Tab-separated table of C-alpha atoms in Angstrom:
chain	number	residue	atom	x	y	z
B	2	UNK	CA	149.060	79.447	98.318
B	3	UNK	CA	147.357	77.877	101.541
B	4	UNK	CA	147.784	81.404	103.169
B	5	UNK	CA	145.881	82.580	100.428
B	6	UNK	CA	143.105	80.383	100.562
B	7	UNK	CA	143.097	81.307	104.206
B	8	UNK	CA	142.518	84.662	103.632
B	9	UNK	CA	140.033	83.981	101.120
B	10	UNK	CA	137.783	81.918	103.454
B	11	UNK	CA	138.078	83.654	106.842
B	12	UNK	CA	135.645	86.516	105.945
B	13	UNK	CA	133.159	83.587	104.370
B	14	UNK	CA	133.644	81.836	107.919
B	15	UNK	CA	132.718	85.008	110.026
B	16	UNK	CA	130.116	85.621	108.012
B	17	UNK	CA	128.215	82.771	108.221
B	18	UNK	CA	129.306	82.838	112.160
B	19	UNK	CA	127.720	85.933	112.668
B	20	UNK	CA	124.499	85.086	110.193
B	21	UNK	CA	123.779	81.781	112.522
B	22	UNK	CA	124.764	83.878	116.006
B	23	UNK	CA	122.245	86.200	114.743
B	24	UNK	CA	119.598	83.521	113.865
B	25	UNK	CA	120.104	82.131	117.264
B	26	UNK	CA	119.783	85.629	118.969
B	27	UNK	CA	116.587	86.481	117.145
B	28	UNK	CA	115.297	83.104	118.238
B	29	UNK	CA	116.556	83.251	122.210
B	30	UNK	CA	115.241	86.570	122.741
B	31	UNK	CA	111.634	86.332	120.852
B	32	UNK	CA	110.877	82.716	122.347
B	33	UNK	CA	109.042	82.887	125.632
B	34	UNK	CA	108.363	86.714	125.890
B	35	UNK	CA	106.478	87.164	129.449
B	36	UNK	CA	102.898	88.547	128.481
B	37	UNK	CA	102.790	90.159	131.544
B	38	UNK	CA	101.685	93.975	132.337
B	39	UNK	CA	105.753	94.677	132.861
B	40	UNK	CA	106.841	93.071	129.386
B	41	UNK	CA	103.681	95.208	127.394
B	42	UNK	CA	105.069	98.203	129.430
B	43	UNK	CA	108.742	97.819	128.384
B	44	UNK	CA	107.350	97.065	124.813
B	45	UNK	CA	105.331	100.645	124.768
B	46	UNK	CA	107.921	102.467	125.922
B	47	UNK	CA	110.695	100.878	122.758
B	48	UNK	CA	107.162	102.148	120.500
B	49	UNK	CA	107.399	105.139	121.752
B	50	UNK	CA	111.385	105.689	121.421
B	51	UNK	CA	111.256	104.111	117.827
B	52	UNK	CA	107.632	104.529	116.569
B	53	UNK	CA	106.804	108.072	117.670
B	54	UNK	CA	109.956	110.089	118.083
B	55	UNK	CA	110.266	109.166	114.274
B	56	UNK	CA	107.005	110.184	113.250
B	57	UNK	CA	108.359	113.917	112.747
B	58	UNK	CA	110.931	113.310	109.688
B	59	UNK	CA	108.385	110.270	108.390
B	60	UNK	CA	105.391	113.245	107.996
B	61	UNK	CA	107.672	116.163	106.967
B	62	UNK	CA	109.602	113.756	104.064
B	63	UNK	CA	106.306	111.740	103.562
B	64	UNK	CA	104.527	115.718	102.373
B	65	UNK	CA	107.527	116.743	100.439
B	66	UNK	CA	108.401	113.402	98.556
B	67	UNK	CA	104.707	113.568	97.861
B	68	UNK	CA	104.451	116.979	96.486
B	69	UNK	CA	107.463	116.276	94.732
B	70	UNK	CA	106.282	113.321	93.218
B	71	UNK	CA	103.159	115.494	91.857
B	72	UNK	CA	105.189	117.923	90.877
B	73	UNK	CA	107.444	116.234	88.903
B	74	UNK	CA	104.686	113.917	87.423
B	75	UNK	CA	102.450	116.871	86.407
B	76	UNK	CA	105.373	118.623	84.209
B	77	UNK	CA	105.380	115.196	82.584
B	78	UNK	CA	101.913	114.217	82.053
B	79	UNK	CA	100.497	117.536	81.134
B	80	UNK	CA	102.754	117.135	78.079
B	81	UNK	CA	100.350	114.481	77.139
B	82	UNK	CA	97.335	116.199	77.969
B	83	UNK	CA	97.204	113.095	80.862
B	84	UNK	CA	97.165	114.981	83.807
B	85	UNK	CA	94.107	113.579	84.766
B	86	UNK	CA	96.235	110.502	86.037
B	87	UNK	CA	98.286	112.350	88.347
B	88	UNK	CA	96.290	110.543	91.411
B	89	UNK	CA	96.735	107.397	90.384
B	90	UNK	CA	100.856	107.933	89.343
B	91	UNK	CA	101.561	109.277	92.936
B	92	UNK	CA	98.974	107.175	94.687
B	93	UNK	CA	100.987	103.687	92.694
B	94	UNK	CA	104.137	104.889	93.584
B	95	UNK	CA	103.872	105.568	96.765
B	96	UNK	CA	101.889	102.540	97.956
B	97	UNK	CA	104.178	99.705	95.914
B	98	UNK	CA	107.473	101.033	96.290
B	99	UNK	CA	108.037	105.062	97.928
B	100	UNK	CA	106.552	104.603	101.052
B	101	UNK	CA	107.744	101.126	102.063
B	102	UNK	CA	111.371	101.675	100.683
B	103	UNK	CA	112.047	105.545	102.060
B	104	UNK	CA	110.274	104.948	105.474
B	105	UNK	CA	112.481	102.016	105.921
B	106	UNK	CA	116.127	103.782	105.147
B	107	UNK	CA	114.454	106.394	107.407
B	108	UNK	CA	113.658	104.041	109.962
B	109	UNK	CA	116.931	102.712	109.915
B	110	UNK	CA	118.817	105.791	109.886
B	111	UNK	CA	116.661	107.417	112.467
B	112	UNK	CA	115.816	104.398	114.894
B	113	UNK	CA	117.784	101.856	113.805
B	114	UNK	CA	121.416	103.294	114.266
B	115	UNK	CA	119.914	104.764	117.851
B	116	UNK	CA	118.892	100.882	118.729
B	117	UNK	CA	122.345	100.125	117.839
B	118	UNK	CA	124.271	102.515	119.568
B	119	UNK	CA	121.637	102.571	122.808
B	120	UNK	CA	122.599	98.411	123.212
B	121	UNK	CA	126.211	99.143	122.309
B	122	UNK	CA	126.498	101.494	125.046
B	123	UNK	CA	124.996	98.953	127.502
B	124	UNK	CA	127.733	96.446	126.304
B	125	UNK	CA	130.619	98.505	126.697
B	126	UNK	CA	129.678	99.693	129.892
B	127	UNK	CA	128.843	96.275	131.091
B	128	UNK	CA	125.309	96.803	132.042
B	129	UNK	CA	124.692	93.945	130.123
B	130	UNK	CA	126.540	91.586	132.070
B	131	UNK	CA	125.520	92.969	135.304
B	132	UNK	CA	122.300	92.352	134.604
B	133	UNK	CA	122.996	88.818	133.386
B	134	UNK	CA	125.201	88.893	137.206
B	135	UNK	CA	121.484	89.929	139.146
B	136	UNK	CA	120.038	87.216	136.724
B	137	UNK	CA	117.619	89.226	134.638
B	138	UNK	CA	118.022	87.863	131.127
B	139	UNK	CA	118.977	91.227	129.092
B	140	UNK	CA	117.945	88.944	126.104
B	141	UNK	CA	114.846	89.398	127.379
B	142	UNK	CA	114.886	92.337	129.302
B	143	UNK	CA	116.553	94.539	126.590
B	144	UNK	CA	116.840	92.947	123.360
B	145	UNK	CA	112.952	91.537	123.007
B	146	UNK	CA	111.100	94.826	123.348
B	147	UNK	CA	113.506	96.370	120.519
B	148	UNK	CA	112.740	93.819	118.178
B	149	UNK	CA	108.863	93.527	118.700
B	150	UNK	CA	108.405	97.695	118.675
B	151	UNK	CA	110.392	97.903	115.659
B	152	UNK	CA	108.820	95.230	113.953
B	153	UNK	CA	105.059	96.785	114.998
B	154	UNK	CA	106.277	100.601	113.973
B	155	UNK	CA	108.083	100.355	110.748
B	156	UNK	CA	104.873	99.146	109.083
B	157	UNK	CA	102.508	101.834	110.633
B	158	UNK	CA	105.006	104.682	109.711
B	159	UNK	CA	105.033	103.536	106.541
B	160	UNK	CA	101.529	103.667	105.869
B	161	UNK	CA	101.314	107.265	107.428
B	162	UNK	CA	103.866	107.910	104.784
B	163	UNK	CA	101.717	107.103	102.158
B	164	UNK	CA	98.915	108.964	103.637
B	165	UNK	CA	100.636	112.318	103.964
B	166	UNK	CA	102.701	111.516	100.506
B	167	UNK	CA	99.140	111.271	98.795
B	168	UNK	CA	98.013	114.308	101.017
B	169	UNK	CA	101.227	116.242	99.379
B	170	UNK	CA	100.392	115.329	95.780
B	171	UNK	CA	96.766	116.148	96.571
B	172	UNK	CA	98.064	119.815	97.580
B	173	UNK	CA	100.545	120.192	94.802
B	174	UNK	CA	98.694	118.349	92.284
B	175	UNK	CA	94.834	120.090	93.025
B	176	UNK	CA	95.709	122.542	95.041
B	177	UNK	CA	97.894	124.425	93.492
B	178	UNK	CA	98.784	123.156	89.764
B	179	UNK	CA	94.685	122.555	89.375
B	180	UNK	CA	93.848	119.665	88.687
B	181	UNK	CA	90.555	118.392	88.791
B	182	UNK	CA	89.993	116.971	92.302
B	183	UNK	CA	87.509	114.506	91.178
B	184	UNK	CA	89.393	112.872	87.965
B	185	UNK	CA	92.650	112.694	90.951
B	186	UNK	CA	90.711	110.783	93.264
B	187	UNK	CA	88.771	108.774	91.245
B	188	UNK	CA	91.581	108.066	88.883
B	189	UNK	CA	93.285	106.818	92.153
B	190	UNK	CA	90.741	104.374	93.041
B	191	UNK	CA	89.915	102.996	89.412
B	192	UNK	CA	93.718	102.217	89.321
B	193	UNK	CA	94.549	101.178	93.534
B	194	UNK	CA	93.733	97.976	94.235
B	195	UNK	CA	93.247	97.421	98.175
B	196	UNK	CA	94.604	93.159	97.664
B	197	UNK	CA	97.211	93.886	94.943
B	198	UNK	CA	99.039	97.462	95.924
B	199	UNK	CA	97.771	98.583	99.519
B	200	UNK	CA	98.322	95.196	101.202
B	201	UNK	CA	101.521	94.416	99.460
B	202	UNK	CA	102.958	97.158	100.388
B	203	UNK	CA	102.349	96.808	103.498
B	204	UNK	CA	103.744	93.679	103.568
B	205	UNK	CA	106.465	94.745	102.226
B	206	UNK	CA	107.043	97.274	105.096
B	207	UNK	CA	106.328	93.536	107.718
B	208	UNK	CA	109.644	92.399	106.356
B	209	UNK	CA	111.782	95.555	105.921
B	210	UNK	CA	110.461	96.369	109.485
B	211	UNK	CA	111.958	92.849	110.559
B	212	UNK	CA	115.249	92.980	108.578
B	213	UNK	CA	116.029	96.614	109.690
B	214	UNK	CA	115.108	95.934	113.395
B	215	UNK	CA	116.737	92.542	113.268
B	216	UNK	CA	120.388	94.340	111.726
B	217	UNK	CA	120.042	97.150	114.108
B	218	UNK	CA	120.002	95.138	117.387
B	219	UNK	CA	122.217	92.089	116.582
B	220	UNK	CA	124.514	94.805	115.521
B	221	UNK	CA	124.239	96.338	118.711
B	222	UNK	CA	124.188	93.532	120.813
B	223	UNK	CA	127.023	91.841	119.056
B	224	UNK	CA	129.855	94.463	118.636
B	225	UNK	CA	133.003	94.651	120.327
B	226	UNK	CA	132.608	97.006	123.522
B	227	UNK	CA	134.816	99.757	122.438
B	228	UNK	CA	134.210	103.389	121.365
B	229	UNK	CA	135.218	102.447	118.383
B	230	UNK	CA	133.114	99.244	117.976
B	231	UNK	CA	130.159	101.337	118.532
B	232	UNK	CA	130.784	103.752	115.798
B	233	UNK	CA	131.607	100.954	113.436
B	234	UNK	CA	128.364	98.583	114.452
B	235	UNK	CA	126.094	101.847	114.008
B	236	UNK	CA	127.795	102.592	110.293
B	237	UNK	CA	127.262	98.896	109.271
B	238	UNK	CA	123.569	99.060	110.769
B	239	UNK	CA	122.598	102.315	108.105
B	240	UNK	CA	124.788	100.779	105.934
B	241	UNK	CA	123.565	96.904	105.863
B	242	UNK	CA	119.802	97.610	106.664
B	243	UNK	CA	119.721	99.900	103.617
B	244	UNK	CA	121.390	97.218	101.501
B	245	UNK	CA	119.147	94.471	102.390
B	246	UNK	CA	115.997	96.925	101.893
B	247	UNK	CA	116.913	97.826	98.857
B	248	UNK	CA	117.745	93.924	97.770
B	249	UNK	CA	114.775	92.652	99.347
B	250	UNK	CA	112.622	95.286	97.290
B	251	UNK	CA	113.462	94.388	94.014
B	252	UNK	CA	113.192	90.293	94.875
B	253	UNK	CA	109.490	91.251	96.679
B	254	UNK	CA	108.738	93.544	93.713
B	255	UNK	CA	109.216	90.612	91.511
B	256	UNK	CA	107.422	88.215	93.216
B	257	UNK	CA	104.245	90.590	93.973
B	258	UNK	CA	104.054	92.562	90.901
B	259	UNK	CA	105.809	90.901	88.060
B	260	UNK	CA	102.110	89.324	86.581
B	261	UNK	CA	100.846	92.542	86.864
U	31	UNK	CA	104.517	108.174	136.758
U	32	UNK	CA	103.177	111.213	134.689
U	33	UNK	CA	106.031	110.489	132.116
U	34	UNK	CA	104.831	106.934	131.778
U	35	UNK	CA	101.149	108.134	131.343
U	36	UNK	CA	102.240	110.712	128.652
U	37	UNK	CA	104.131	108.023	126.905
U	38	UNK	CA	101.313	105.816	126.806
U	39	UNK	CA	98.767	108.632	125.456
U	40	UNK	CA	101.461	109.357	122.399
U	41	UNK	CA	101.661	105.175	121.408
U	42	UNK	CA	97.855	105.597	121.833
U	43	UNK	CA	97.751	108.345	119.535
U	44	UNK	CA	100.472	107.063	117.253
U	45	UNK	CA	98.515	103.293	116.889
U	46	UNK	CA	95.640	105.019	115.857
U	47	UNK	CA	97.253	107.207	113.693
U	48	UNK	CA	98.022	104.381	111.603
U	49	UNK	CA	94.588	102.204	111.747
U	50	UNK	CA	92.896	105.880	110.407
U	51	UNK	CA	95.803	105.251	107.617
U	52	UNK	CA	95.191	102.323	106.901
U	53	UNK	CA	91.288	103.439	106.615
U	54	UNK	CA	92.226	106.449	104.333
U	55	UNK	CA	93.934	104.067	102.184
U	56	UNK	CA	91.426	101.554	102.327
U	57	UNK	CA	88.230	103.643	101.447
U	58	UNK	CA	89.447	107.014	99.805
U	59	UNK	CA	92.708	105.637	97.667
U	60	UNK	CA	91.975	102.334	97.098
U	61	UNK	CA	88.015	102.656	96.850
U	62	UNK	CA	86.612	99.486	98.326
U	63	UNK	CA	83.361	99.455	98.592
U	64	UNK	CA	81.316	97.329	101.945
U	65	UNK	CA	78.794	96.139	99.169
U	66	UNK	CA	81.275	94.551	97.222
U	67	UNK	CA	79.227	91.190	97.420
U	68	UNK	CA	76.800	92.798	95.193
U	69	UNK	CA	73.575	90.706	93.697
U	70	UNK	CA	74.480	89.299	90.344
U	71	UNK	CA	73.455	86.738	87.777
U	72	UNK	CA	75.987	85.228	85.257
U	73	UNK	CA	75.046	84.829	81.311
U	74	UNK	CA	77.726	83.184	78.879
U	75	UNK	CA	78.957	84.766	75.549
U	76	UNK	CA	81.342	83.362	73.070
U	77	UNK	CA	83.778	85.531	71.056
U	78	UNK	CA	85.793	84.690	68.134
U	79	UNK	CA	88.853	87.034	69.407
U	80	UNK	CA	88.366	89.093	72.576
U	81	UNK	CA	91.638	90.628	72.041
U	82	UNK	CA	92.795	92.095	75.637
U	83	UNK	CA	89.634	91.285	77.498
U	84	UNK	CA	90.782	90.266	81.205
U	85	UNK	CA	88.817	89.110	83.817
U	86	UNK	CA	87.431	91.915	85.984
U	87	UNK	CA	86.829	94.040	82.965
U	88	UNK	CA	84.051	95.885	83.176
U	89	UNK	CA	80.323	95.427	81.108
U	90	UNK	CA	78.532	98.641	80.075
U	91	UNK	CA	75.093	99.339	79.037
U	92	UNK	CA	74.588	102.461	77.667
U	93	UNK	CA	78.093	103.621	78.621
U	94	UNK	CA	77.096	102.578	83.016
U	95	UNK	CA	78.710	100.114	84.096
U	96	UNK	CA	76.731	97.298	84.913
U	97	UNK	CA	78.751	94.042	85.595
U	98	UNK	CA	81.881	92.589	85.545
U	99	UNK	CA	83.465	90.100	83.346
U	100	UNK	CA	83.775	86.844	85.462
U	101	UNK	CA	85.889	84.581	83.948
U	102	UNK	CA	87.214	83.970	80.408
U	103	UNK	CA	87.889	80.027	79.210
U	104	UNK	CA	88.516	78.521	75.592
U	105	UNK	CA	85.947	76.353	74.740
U	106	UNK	CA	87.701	73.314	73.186
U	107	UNK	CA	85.126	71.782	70.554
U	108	UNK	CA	84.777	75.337	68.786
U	109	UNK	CA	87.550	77.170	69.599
U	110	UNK	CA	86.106	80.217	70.879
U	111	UNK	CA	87.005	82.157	73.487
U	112	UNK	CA	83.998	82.101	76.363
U	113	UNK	CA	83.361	85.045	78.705
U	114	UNK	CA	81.091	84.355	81.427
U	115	UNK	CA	79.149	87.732	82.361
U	116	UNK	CA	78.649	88.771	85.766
U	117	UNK	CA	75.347	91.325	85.084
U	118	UNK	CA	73.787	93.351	88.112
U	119	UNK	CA	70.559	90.984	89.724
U	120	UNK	CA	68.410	94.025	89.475
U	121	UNK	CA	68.614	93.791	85.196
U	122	UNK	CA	67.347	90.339	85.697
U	123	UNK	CA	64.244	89.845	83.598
U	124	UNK	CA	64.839	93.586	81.782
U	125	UNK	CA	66.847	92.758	79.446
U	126	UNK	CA	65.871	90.821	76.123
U	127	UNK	CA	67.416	87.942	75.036
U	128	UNK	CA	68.626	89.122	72.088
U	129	UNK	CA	70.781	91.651	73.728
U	130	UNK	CA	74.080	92.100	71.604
U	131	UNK	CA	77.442	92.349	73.003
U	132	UNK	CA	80.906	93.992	71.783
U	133	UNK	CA	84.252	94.301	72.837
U	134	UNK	CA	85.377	97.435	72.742
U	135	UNK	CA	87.890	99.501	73.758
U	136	UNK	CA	88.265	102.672	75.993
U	137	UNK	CA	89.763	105.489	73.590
U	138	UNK	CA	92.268	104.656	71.185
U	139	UNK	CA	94.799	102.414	73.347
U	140	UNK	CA	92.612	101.928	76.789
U	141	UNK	CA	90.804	98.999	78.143
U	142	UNK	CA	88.956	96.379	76.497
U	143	UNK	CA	85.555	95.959	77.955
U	144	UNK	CA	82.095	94.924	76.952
U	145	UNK	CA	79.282	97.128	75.768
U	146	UNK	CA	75.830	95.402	75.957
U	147	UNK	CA	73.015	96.619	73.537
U	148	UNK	CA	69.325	95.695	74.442
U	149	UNK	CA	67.538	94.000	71.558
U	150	UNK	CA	63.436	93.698	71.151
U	151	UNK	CA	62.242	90.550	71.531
U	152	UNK	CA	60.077	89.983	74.682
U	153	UNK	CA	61.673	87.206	76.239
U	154	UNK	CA	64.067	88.076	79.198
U	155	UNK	CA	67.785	86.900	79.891
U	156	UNK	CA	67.780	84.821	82.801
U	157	UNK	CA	70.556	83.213	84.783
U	158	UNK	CA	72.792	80.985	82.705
U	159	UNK	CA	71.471	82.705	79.116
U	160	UNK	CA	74.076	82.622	75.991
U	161	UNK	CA	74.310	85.890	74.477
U	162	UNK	CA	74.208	85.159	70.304
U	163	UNK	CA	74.341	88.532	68.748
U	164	UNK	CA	78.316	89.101	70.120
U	165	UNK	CA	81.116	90.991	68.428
U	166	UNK	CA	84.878	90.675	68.844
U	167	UNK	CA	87.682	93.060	69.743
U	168	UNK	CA	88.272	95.423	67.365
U	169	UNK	CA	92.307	94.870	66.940
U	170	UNK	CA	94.218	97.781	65.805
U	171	UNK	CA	96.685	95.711	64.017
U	172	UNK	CA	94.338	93.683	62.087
U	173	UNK	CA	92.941	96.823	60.635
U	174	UNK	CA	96.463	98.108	59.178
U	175	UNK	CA	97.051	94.801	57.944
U	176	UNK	CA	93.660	94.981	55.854
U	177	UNK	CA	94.683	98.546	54.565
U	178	UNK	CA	98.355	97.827	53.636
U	179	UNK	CA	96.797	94.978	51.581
U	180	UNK	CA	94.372	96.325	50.012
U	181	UNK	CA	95.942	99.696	49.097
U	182	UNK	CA	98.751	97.193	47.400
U	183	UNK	CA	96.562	95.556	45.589
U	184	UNK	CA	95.728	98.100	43.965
């Protein structure tokens, strides 16, 4: 019976260990950044690594999920002679919920596992600790740059996203199914509301961008230094970030848009 | 060195990448406007049942859209519902003040808004006016009701 209750709690107890281990990390490493030339330099080249590498798959799925999105939405709307509204359906979608959510599990499949996996590496082969040995802080060193490029990229790819998803449904929806370009745009910004659906979204993508970055380098910095510990800390990176996304969506959803 | 200098042009590139973004979305999706602090004056009007009149519902005259609604309140000595009108400054002094207003509503299940008709007296509205001539919603349920009853009674 005790054994059983033993079992029962352990996984509560390492979970909450490894919740306030990562509080603590996120703290250590952000507090005191250097604003030095060096530390902006380090922090450009993470953007660069996480922000612009993954610009490719966030245009090429931002067009299609866009034209998709119009495509889909036209067969529908045209039934009721709506089609007129096709701007405003794809423009809605994609600014409250698409674009955040999909640039997010992208982000964290794309960068996020990398960050993961880049850090792991470091542990396993102890460059970690030798650089701890020289006395360079790899808190700072390593850990800080991640966190502050992912947290500045996720939100601009995710309002690219929308861009080129509204740029698809403009080519599906006008371009090629013919719909009037005027009613689509001005459809769009009768309905859009900069406050209520632009900037909520994007601060929506502020704390995906912060949860997914956050995951992906405690996950990394915490694992244990085998092959195998790498593998498993860059599965439960893709696998917790999208989780948490996709539970922090519906509990920001209903906070920003539930009096709508 | 050249590899850091490349790196920096594409973050370059990629930052403002996103600020244009944020710009598309700002003036082409979302349509804000700079002049959004336009020149208005307010006039009151009380309705009996303004159905789904919200605030930020637009005023027409003519069909144009000349104002906003401001803000909607229930006045507590007559219970009636009172819409304060947010009118464009330049119809200041145009319009009579027997101008009539109705809620109406955009096609058969759109939008309530206001429709302003000029009247002919020569006095202008100014600032702070009451409209007297208004009408309320029109409420599709209300109407039914009236038919089912009547068509009984019969």
């Amino acid at each position: 019976m005790l054994d059983w209750l033993a079992r029962l709690g352990r996984p509560v107890i390492h979970l909450l260990a490894a919740l306030g281990r990562s509080v603590i990390f996120l703290f250590q490493s952000l507090a005191g950044w250097p604003r030095s030339y060096k530390a902006v330099q380090l922090w450009m080249r993470q953007v660069y690594s996480v922000g612009v590498l993954s610009l490719i798959i966030i245009l090429v799925s931002g067009l299609f999920i866009g034209m998709v999105l119009a495509l889909q939405g036209y067969t529908i709307l045209v039934d009721f002679g709506a089609e007129q509204a096709l701007g405003q359906m794809v423009a809605l979608s994609l600014t409250r919920e698409l674009a955040p959510v999909v640039a997010a599990l992208l982000f964290a499949g794309r960068a996020g596992s990398a960050l993961t996996a880049e850090i792991g590496l470091m542990k396993a082969t102890e460059q970690l600790s030798s650089m701890e040995m020289i006395g360079v802080d790899p808190l700072k060193r390593i850990v800080a740059p991640r966190l502050l490029a992912g947290f500045f990229a996720l939100p601009l790819l995710s309002i690219i996203f929308t861009m080129i998803g509204i740029g698809g449904g403009w080519l599906v929806g006008v371009d090629w199914l013919g719909v009037d370009a005027g009613a689509f745009w001005s459809n769009m910004q009768a309905s859009v509301d900069f406050q209520a659906d632009v900037l909520n979204g994007f601060i929506k993508s502020l704390v995906f961008a912060w949860v997914v970055t956050w995951i992906a380098v405690f996950q990394g910095y915490d694992l244990v230094p085998t092959s195998e510990g790498i593998s498993r800390a860059t599965t439960k990176t893709v696998v917790y970030s999208s989780l948490a996304v996709l539970g922090l969506d519906f509990i920001l959803t209903a906070l920003m848009f539930s009096n709508l | 060195m050249q590899n850091q200098r490349r790196m920096e042009v594409a973050v370059g590139a990629f930052m403002l990448l996103g600020v244009l973004a944020l710009v598309f979305m700002a003036l082409k999706v979302s349509g804000l406007a700079w002049e959004t602090s336009n020149k208005t004056f307010q006039v009151e009007a009380y309705f009996g049942d303004i159905g789904g009149l919200k605030e930020r519902s637009k005023v027409t005259l003519a069909g144009v859209t000349v104002g906003r609604v401001a803000r909607i309140e229930l006045d507590q000595q007559w219970f009636e519902a009172r819409v304060l009108l947010e009118l464009d400054e330049s119809l200041q002094g145009k319009l009579s003040k027997d101008t009539a207003a109705a809620i109406q509503t955009a096609g058969l299940l759109g939008d309530n808004y206001i429709s302003l008709t000029p009247g002919i007296e020569e006095a202008t509205l100014a600032a702070g006016d009451t409209l007297r001539d208004t009408q309320s919603a029109l409420i599709l349920e209300d109407l039914i009701n009236q038919f089912i009853t009547r068509s009984t009674q019969d």
